[in-house]
Amino acid sequence: MESKINYNNINEVLNNIPDNFKILEETIDIEVQKEYYEASTSIEIEHEKEDPISLIEKLNLPDTNLQTKKTTLQKLAIIDSVESFRAIEKFCKSANADIKDWAVLALQQSRMVLHSSLLDEQQIFISTGLGGKNNKLRYFMIFPYKNFEILNNIQKSSLEKELLYFLERNNSEFEEITFYNHFATATSLIPLKAPVTEIIGETIEECNQLGDFLSDDVIITNIKKFNENEIIEIIANHEQQA
């Protein structure tokens, strides 16, 4: 019941999102995103000495430390300036791994600032750990097998084909599927307001007509991709709580 209530609340929020939303396409760890947006609440610009030119120079100095570069990116991101946007965009293309995700988030924030200024409207920005594409969010799905059985080739083919069918019927994109001994995982791009649980439910229902081999307890997330050991632990914890 609690899960149903939470899902209904999420649906209500999604249905009220206006059409001018933008989805972060890159896959960025949710903790990095959280750190970025928490830090952005305290960002202030000293306008007398922190104009776009001086901030851009500081950003590109080879001896500027990592934390200063992060702060500088955030300051540039809140300035309503095409020059600032282009500077972040250029920095992003060659950024080292330790600041790449931060630069991507700054670029997105800068784009939103310009959008709001030029079009005089607020743009909704949606970000998840797995990113997305156009109006679609990327989802990671875990399909446990019933009784931990190992699937035969016909069952594997059935799951892949049915998932592909129901995804395409809902304007979604199938990306990949991987089969393990006791579960399968899949990733796909699904429109923001598409009925995700219905898509998966119909997939399982159709597959189980060929032998009742899939559990109804599918795990769906857009936070991260779990590795095999993490999935085994998740399923084990669920079995203990059931």
PDB file of C-alpha atoms in Angstrom:
ATOM      1  CA  MET A   1       0.000   0.000   0.000  1.00  0.00           C
ATOM      2  CA  GLU A   2       2.794   2.421   0.913  1.00  0.00           C
ATOM      3  CA  SER A   3       4.535   1.769  -2.428  1.00  0.00           C
ATOM      4  CA  LYS A   4       1.266   2.368  -4.270  1.00  0.00           C
ATOM      5  CA  ILE A   5       0.722   5.665  -2.457  1.00  0.00           C
ATOM      6  CA  ASN A   6       4.275   6.808  -3.181  1.00  0.00           C
ATOM      7  CA  TYR A   7       3.920   5.887  -6.857  1.00  0.00           C
ATOM      8  CA  ASN A   8       0.623   7.772  -7.088  1.00  0.00           C
ATOM      9  CA  ASN A   9       2.289  10.830  -5.553  1.00  0.00           C
ATOM     10  CA  ILE A  10       5.123  10.625  -8.081  1.00  0.00           C
ATOM     11  CA  ASN A  11       2.611  10.330 -10.923  1.00  0.00           C
ATOM     12  CA  GLU A  12       0.784  13.390  -9.676  1.00  0.00           C
ATOM     13  CA  VAL A  13       4.012  15.405  -9.663  1.00  0.00           C
ATOM     14  CA  LEU A  14       4.985  14.192 -13.152  1.00  0.00           C
ATOM     15  CA  ASN A  15       1.577  14.985 -14.611  1.00  0.00           C
ATOM     16  CA  ASN A  16       1.871  18.565 -13.362  1.00  0.00           C
ATOM     17  CA  ILE A  17       5.277  19.187 -14.949  1.00  0.00           C
ATOM     18  CA  PRO A  18       4.934  21.684 -17.834  1.00  0.00           C
ATOM     19  CA  ASP A  19       6.158  20.858 -21.322  1.00  0.00           C
ATOM     20  CA  ASN A  20       9.231  23.101 -21.160  1.00  0.00           C
ATOM     21  CA  PHE A  21      11.297  20.649 -19.134  1.00  0.00           C
ATOM     22  CA  LYS A  22      14.874  19.628 -19.792  1.00  0.00           C
ATOM     23  CA  ILE A  23      16.382  16.281 -18.811  1.00  0.00           C
ATOM     24  CA  LEU A  24      20.061  15.950 -17.900  1.00  0.00           C
ATOM     25  CA  GLU A  25      21.361  13.422 -20.418  1.00  0.00           C
ATOM     26  CA  GLU A  26      24.658  12.545 -18.720  1.00  0.00           C
ATOM     27  CA  THR A  27      24.968   9.793 -16.145  1.00  0.00           C
ATOM     28  CA  ILE A  28      26.150  11.557 -12.981  1.00  0.00           C
ATOM     29  CA  ASP A  29      26.308  10.040  -9.506  1.00  0.00           C
ATOM     30  CA  ILE A  30      23.362  11.273  -7.475  1.00  0.00           C
ATOM     31  CA  GLU A  31      25.652  12.160  -4.550  1.00  0.00           C
ATOM     32  CA  VAL A  32      27.676  14.475  -6.805  1.00  0.00           C
ATOM     33  CA  GLN A  33      24.449  16.140  -7.917  1.00  0.00           C
ATOM     34  CA  LYS A  34      23.357  16.545  -4.318  1.00  0.00           C
ATOM     35  CA  GLU A  35      26.721  18.069  -3.384  1.00  0.00           C
ATOM     36  CA  TYR A  36      26.520  20.480  -6.320  1.00  0.00           C
ATOM     37  CA  TYR A  37      23.042  21.781  -5.550  1.00  0.00           C
ATOM     38  CA  GLU A  38      23.669  22.028  -1.815  1.00  0.00           C
ATOM     39  CA  ALA A  39      26.825  24.054  -2.504  1.00  0.00           C
ATOM     40  CA  SER A  40      25.005  26.283  -4.993  1.00  0.00           C
ATOM     41  CA  THR A  41      22.668  27.602  -2.283  1.00  0.00           C
ATOM     42  CA  SER A  42      25.557  29.493  -0.688  1.00  0.00           C
ATOM     43  CA  ILE A  43      27.155  30.858  -3.863  1.00  0.00           C
ATOM     44  CA  GLU A  44      27.483  34.648  -3.950  1.00  0.00           C
ATOM     45  CA  ILE A  45      29.279  36.892  -6.418  1.00  0.00           C
ATOM     46  CA  GLU A  46      31.349  39.905  -5.434  1.00  0.00           C
ATOM     47  CA  HIS A  47      30.309  41.992  -8.450  1.00  0.00           C
ATOM     48  CA  GLU A  48      33.059  44.572  -8.022  1.00  0.00           C
ATOM     49  CA  LYS A  49      35.822  42.058  -8.693  1.00  0.00           C
ATOM     50  CA  GLU A  50      34.141  38.908  -9.937  1.00  0.00           C
ATOM     51  CA  ASP A  51      32.953  39.782 -13.424  1.00  0.00           C
ATOM     52  CA  PRO A  52      32.782  37.012 -16.103  1.00  0.00           C
ATOM     53  CA  ILE A  53      36.221  37.817 -17.505  1.00  0.00           C
ATOM     54  CA  SER A  54      38.028  37.567 -14.154  1.00  0.00           C
ATOM     55  CA  LEU A  55      36.138  34.376 -13.253  1.00  0.00           C
ATOM     56  CA  ILE A  56      36.968  32.785 -16.606  1.00  0.00           C
ATOM     57  CA  GLU A  57      40.645  33.643 -16.128  1.00  0.00           C
ATOM     58  CA  LYS A  58      40.618  32.099 -12.649  1.00  0.00           C
ATOM     59  CA  LEU A  59      38.897  28.960 -13.958  1.00  0.00           C
ATOM     60  CA  ASN A  60      41.547  28.408 -16.617  1.00  0.00           C
ATOM     61  CA  LEU A  61      44.652  29.145 -14.547  1.00  0.00           C
ATOM     62  CA  PRO A  62      46.714  25.917 -14.264  1.00  0.00           C
ATOM     63  CA  ASP A  63      47.482  26.510 -10.567  1.00  0.00           C
ATOM     64  CA  THR A  64      43.846  27.052  -9.493  1.00  0.00           C
ATOM     65  CA  ASN A  65      42.968  24.288  -7.019  1.00  0.00           C
ATOM     66  CA  LEU A  66      40.035  21.926  -7.487  1.00  0.00           C
ATOM     67  CA  GLN A  67      37.703  23.483  -4.909  1.00  0.00           C
ATOM     68  CA  THR A  68      38.260  26.985  -6.284  1.00  0.00           C
ATOM     69  CA  LYS A  69      37.507  25.726  -9.796  1.00  0.00           C
ATOM     70  CA  LYS A  70      34.271  24.145  -8.547  1.00  0.00           C
ATOM     71  CA  THR A  71      33.190  27.384  -6.880  1.00  0.00           C
ATOM     72  CA  THR A  72      34.187  29.424  -9.938  1.00  0.00           C
ATOM     73  CA  LEU A  73      32.118  27.186 -12.201  1.00  0.00           C
ATOM     74  CA  GLN A  74      29.094  27.719  -9.985  1.00  0.00           C
ATOM     75  CA  LYS A  75      29.591  31.474  -9.967  1.00  0.00           C
ATOM     76  CA  LEU A  76      29.816  31.560 -13.758  1.00  0.00           C
ATOM     77  CA  ALA A  77      26.705  29.353 -13.959  1.00  0.00           C
ATOM     78  CA  ILE A  78      24.481  31.919 -12.237  1.00  0.00           C
ATOM     79  CA  ILE A  79      25.626  34.869 -14.337  1.00  0.00           C
ATOM     80  CA  ASP A  80      23.212  35.798 -17.112  1.00  0.00           C
ATOM     81  CA  SER A  81      25.875  35.915 -19.791  1.00  0.00           C
ATOM     82  CA  VAL A  82      26.490  34.076 -23.059  1.00  0.00           C
ATOM     83  CA  GLU A  83      30.214  34.615 -22.444  1.00  0.00           C
ATOM     84  CA  SER A  84      29.957  32.690 -19.146  1.00  0.00           C
ATOM     85  CA  PHE A  85      28.003  29.891 -20.800  1.00  0.00           C
ATOM     86  CA  ARG A  86      30.545  29.517 -23.597  1.00  0.00           C
ATOM     87  CA  ALA A  87      33.417  29.510 -21.106  1.00  0.00           C
ATOM     88  CA  ILE A  88      31.818  26.689 -19.107  1.00  0.00           C
ATOM     89  CA  GLU A  89      31.022  24.824 -22.327  1.00  0.00           C
ATOM     90  CA  LYS A  90      34.644  25.061 -23.471  1.00  0.00           C
ATOM     91  CA  PHE A  91      35.963  24.027 -20.054  1.00  0.00           C
ATOM     92  CA  CYS A  92      33.582  21.076 -19.989  1.00  0.00           C
ATOM     93  CA  LYS A  93      34.983  19.619 -23.213  1.00  0.00           C
ATOM     94  CA  SER A  94      38.484  19.187 -21.784  1.00  0.00           C
ATOM     95  CA  ALA A  95      37.747  18.878 -18.055  1.00  0.00           C
ATOM     96  CA  ASN A  96      39.576  16.244 -16.023  1.00  0.00           C
ATOM     97  CA  ALA A  97      37.573  13.373 -14.552  1.00  0.00           C
ATOM     98  CA  ASP A  98      37.687  14.858 -11.039  1.00  0.00           C
ATOM     99  CA  ILE A  99      35.662  17.894 -12.114  1.00  0.00           C
ATOM    100  CA  LYS A 100      33.929  16.742 -15.315  1.00  0.00           C
ATOM    101  CA  ASP A 101      30.553  15.988 -13.700  1.00  0.00           C
ATOM    102  CA  TRP A 102      30.636  19.281 -11.799  1.00  0.00           C
ATOM    103  CA  ALA A 103      31.279  21.144 -15.055  1.00  0.00           C
ATOM    104  CA  VAL A 104      28.367  19.363 -16.757  1.00  0.00           C
ATOM    105  CA  LEU A 105      26.024  20.422 -13.956  1.00  0.00           C
ATOM    106  CA  ALA A 106      27.306  23.997 -14.137  1.00  0.00           C
ATOM    107  CA  LEU A 107      26.744  24.030 -17.892  1.00  0.00           C
ATOM    108  CA  GLN A 108      23.179  22.844 -17.407  1.00  0.00           C
ATOM    109  CA  GLN A 109      22.525  25.503 -14.768  1.00  0.00           C
ATOM    110  CA  SER A 110      24.000  28.210 -16.999  1.00  0.00           C
ATOM    111  CA  ARG A 111      21.807  27.059 -19.885  1.00  0.00           C
ATOM    112  CA  MET A 112      18.735  27.356 -17.669  1.00  0.00           C
ATOM    113  CA  VAL A 113      19.702  30.880 -16.575  1.00  0.00           C
ATOM    114  CA  LEU A 114      20.023  31.989 -20.195  1.00  0.00           C
ATOM    115  CA  HIS A 115      16.782  30.262 -21.152  1.00  0.00           C
ATOM    116  CA  SER A 116      14.876  32.017 -18.386  1.00  0.00           C
ATOM    117  CA  SER A 117      16.384  35.374 -19.331  1.00  0.00           C
ATOM    118  CA  LEU A 118      15.863  35.164 -23.083  1.00  0.00           C
ATOM    119  CA  LEU A 119      12.389  33.616 -23.043  1.00  0.00           C
ATOM    120  CA  ASP A 120      11.171  35.152 -19.794  1.00  0.00           C
ATOM    121  CA  GLU A 121       9.996  31.801 -18.456  1.00  0.00           C
ATOM    122  CA  GLN A 122      11.279  29.275 -15.966  1.00  0.00           C
ATOM    123  CA  GLN A 123      12.489  25.958 -17.373  1.00  0.00           C
ATOM    124  CA  ILE A 124      12.046  22.760 -15.366  1.00  0.00           C
ATOM    125  CA  PHE A 125      15.300  20.816 -15.051  1.00  0.00           C
ATOM    126  CA  ILE A 126      15.092  17.105 -14.262  1.00  0.00           C
ATOM    127  CA  SER A 127      18.149  15.100 -13.271  1.00  0.00           C
ATOM    128  CA  THR A 128      18.567  11.506 -12.172  1.00  0.00           C
ATOM    129  CA  GLY A 129      21.585   9.329 -11.519  1.00  0.00           C
ATOM    130  CA  LEU A 130      21.219   7.543 -14.870  1.00  0.00           C
ATOM    131  CA  GLY A 131      20.457  10.559 -17.023  1.00  0.00           C
ATOM    132  CA  GLY A 132      18.236  10.436 -20.077  1.00  0.00           C
ATOM    133  CA  LYS A 133      17.708  11.568 -23.636  1.00  0.00           C
ATOM    134  CA  ASN A 134      15.361  14.240 -24.983  1.00  0.00           C
ATOM    135  CA  ASN A 135      12.102  13.710 -23.038  1.00  0.00           C
ATOM    136  CA  LYS A 136      13.038  10.248 -21.786  1.00  0.00           C
ATOM    137  CA  LEU A 137      14.561   9.064 -18.501  1.00  0.00           C
ATOM    138  CA  ARG A 138      16.925   6.098 -18.348  1.00  0.00           C
ATOM    139  CA  TYR A 139      15.747   3.233 -16.130  1.00  0.00           C
ATOM    140  CA  PHE A 140      17.621   0.222 -14.781  1.00  0.00           C
ATOM    141  CA  MET A 141      15.415  -2.831 -14.216  1.00  0.00           C
ATOM    142  CA  ILE A 142      16.054  -6.060 -12.339  1.00  0.00           C
ATOM    143  CA  PHE A 143      13.904  -9.096 -13.189  1.00  0.00           C
ATOM    144  CA  PRO A 144      14.315 -11.862 -10.566  1.00  0.00           C
ATOM    145  CA  TYR A 145      13.438 -15.378 -11.702  1.00  0.00           C
ATOM    146  CA  LYS A 146      10.884 -17.353  -9.736  1.00  0.00           C
ATOM    147  CA  ASN A 147      12.415 -19.936  -7.379  1.00  0.00           C
ATOM    148  CA  PHE A 148      15.881 -18.790  -8.553  1.00  0.00           C
ATOM    149  CA  GLU A 149      15.589 -21.011 -11.608  1.00  0.00           C
ATOM    150  CA  ILE A 150      17.972 -20.635 -14.540  1.00  0.00           C
ATOM    151  CA  LEU A 151      16.174 -19.543 -17.719  1.00  0.00           C
ATOM    152  CA  ASN A 152      16.345 -21.532 -20.933  1.00  0.00           C
ATOM    153  CA  ASN A 153      16.940 -19.839 -24.283  1.00  0.00           C
ATOM    154  CA  ILE A 154      13.234 -19.676 -25.125  1.00  0.00           C
ATOM    155  CA  GLN A 155      12.472 -17.880 -21.854  1.00  0.00           C
ATOM    156  CA  LYS A 156      15.360 -15.465 -22.339  1.00  0.00           C
ATOM    157  CA  SER A 157      14.174 -14.685 -25.854  1.00  0.00           C
ATOM    158  CA  SER A 158      10.621 -14.196 -24.585  1.00  0.00           C
ATOM    159  CA  LEU A 159      11.670 -11.645 -21.958  1.00  0.00           C
ATOM    160  CA  GLU A 160      13.763  -9.670 -24.433  1.00  0.00           C
ATOM    161  CA  LYS A 161      11.097  -9.656 -27.163  1.00  0.00           C
ATOM    162  CA  GLU A 162       8.175  -8.810 -24.851  1.00  0.00           C
ATOM    163  CA  LEU A 163      10.103  -6.027 -23.138  1.00  0.00           C
ATOM    164  CA  LEU A 164      11.075  -4.593 -26.524  1.00  0.00           C
ATOM    165  CA  TYR A 165       7.449  -4.796 -27.720  1.00  0.00           C
ATOM    166  CA  PHE A 166       5.888  -3.015 -24.737  1.00  0.00           C
ATOM    167  CA  LEU A 167       8.640  -0.392 -24.667  1.00  0.00           C
ATOM    168  CA  GLU A 168       8.204   0.465 -28.341  1.00  0.00           C
ATOM    169  CA  ARG A 169       4.423   0.581 -27.915  1.00  0.00           C
ATOM    170  CA  ASN A 170       4.983   3.324 -25.322  1.00  0.00           C
ATOM    171  CA  ASN A 171       7.461   5.356 -27.427  1.00  0.00           C
ATOM    172  CA  SER A 172      10.365   4.019 -25.338  1.00  0.00           C
ATOM    173  CA  GLU A 173      13.818   2.825 -26.358  1.00  0.00           C
ATOM    174  CA  PHE A 174      15.310  -0.546 -25.449  1.00  0.00           C
ATOM    175  CA  GLU A 175      19.045  -0.290 -24.754  1.00  0.00           C
ATOM    176  CA  GLU A 176      20.359  -3.590 -23.421  1.00  0.00           C
ATOM    177  CA  ILE A 177      19.527  -6.716 -21.460  1.00  0.00           C
ATOM    178  CA  THR A 178      21.868  -9.019 -19.523  1.00  0.00           C
ATOM    179  CA  PHE A 179      21.011 -12.471 -18.173  1.00  0.00           C
ATOM    180  CA  TYR A 180      22.475 -13.846 -14.949  1.00  0.00           C
ATOM    181  CA  ASN A 181      21.876 -17.158 -13.186  1.00  0.00           C
ATOM    182  CA  HIS A 182      18.949 -15.959 -11.058  1.00  0.00           C
ATOM    183  CA  PHE A 183      17.893 -12.642 -12.582  1.00  0.00           C
ATOM    184  CA  ALA A 184      18.118 -10.433 -15.643  1.00  0.00           C
ATOM    185  CA  THR A 185      18.850  -6.715 -15.876  1.00  0.00           C
ATOM    186  CA  ALA A 186      17.811  -4.260 -18.564  1.00  0.00           C
ATOM    187  CA  THR A 187      18.207  -0.570 -19.316  1.00  0.00           C
ATOM    188  CA  SER A 188      15.817   1.512 -21.371  1.00  0.00           C
ATOM    189  CA  LEU A 189      14.791   5.092 -22.095  1.00  0.00           C
ATOM    190  CA  ILE A 190      11.167   5.783 -21.184  1.00  0.00           C
ATOM    191  CA  PRO A 191       9.211   9.043 -21.616  1.00  0.00           C
ATOM    192  CA  LEU A 192       8.864  11.060 -18.445  1.00  0.00           C
ATOM    193  CA  LYS A 193       5.091  10.600 -18.189  1.00  0.00           C
ATOM    194  CA  ALA A 194       4.878   7.036 -19.516  1.00  0.00           C
ATOM    195  CA  PRO A 195       3.291   4.346 -17.276  1.00  0.00           C
ATOM    196  CA  VAL A 196       6.509   2.560 -16.286  1.00  0.00           C
ATOM    197  CA  THR A 197       4.893   0.040 -13.920  1.00  0.00           C
ATOM    198  CA  GLU A 198       2.282  -0.872 -16.527  1.00  0.00           C
ATOM    199  CA  ILE A 199       4.957  -1.472 -19.159  1.00  0.00           C
ATOM    200  CA  ILE A 200       6.846  -3.830 -16.856  1.00  0.00           C
ATOM    201  CA  GLY A 201       3.675  -5.465 -15.554  1.00  0.00           C
ATOM    202  CA  GLU A 202       2.461  -6.288 -19.060  1.00  0.00           C
ATOM    203  CA  THR A 203       5.897  -7.626 -19.970  1.00  0.00           C
ATOM    204  CA  ILE A 204       5.915 -10.012 -17.007  1.00  0.00           C
ATOM    205  CA  GLU A 205       2.324 -11.093 -17.618  1.00  0.00           C
ATOM    206  CA  GLU A 206       3.015 -12.023 -21.228  1.00  0.00           C
ATOM    207  CA  CYS A 207       6.289 -13.802 -20.397  1.00  0.00           C
ATOM    208  CA  ASN A 208       4.727 -15.856 -17.611  1.00  0.00           C
ATOM    209  CA  GLN A 209       2.223 -17.348 -20.016  1.00  0.00           C
ATOM    210  CA  LEU A 210       5.188 -19.391 -21.246  1.00  0.00           C
ATOM    211  CA  GLY A 211       5.990 -21.040 -17.934  1.00  0.00           C
ATOM    212  CA  ASP A 212       5.484 -18.605 -15.059  1.00  0.00           C
ATOM    213  CA  PHE A 213       9.220 -18.004 -14.666  1.00  0.00           C
ATOM    214  CA  LEU A 214       9.432 -14.303 -13.706  1.00  0.00           C
ATOM    215  CA  SER A 215       8.818 -12.882 -10.234  1.00  0.00           C
ATOM    216  CA  ASP A 216       6.387  -9.981  -9.868  1.00  0.00           C
ATOM    217  CA  ASP A 217       8.923  -8.238  -7.591  1.00  0.00           C
ATOM    218  CA  VAL A 218      10.757  -6.283 -10.281  1.00  0.00           C
ATOM    219  CA  ILE A 219      13.150  -3.552  -9.128  1.00  0.00           C
ATOM    220  CA  ILE A 220      13.074  -0.336 -11.189  1.00  0.00           C
ATOM    221  CA  THR A 221      15.369   2.606 -10.555  1.00  0.00           C
ATOM    222  CA  ASN A 222      16.809   5.661 -12.304  1.00  0.00           C
ATOM    223  CA  ILE A 223      19.385   6.324  -9.577  1.00  0.00           C
ATOM    224  CA  LYS A 224      22.185   3.938 -10.573  1.00  0.00           C
ATOM    225  CA  LYS A 225      23.097   0.653 -12.209  1.00  0.00           C
ATOM    226  CA  PHE A 226      23.726  -2.045  -9.618  1.00  0.00           C
ATOM    227  CA  ASN A 227      26.403  -4.680 -10.119  1.00  0.00           C
ATOM    228  CA  GLU A 228      25.772  -8.414  -9.729  1.00  0.00           C
ATOM    229  CA  ASN A 229      26.807  -8.633  -6.064  1.00  0.00           C
ATOM    230  CA  GLU A 230      24.681  -5.621  -5.129  1.00  0.00           C
ATOM    231  CA  ILE A 231      21.659  -7.149  -6.857  1.00  0.00           C
ATOM    232  CA  ILE A 232      22.118 -10.477  -5.057  1.00  0.00           C
ATOM    233  CA  GLU A 233      22.182  -8.585  -1.758  1.00  0.00           C
ATOM    234  CA  ILE A 234      19.079  -6.562  -2.664  1.00  0.00           C
ATOM    235  CA  ILE A 235      17.104  -9.676  -3.582  1.00  0.00           C
ATOM    236  CA  ALA A 236      18.274 -11.489  -0.430  1.00  0.00           C
ATOM    237  CA  ASN A 237      17.192  -8.562   1.765  1.00  0.00           C
ATOM    238  CA  HIS A 238      13.815  -8.489   0.055  1.00  0.00           C
ATOM    239  CA  GLU A 239      13.326 -12.223   0.602  1.00  0.00           C
ATOM    240  CA  GLN A 240      14.055 -11.781   4.321  1.00  0.00           C
ATOM    241  CA  GLN A 241      11.506  -8.976   4.636  1.00  0.00           C
ATOM    242  CA  ALA A 242       8.799 -10.809   2.681  1.00  0.00           C
TER     243      ALA A 242
END
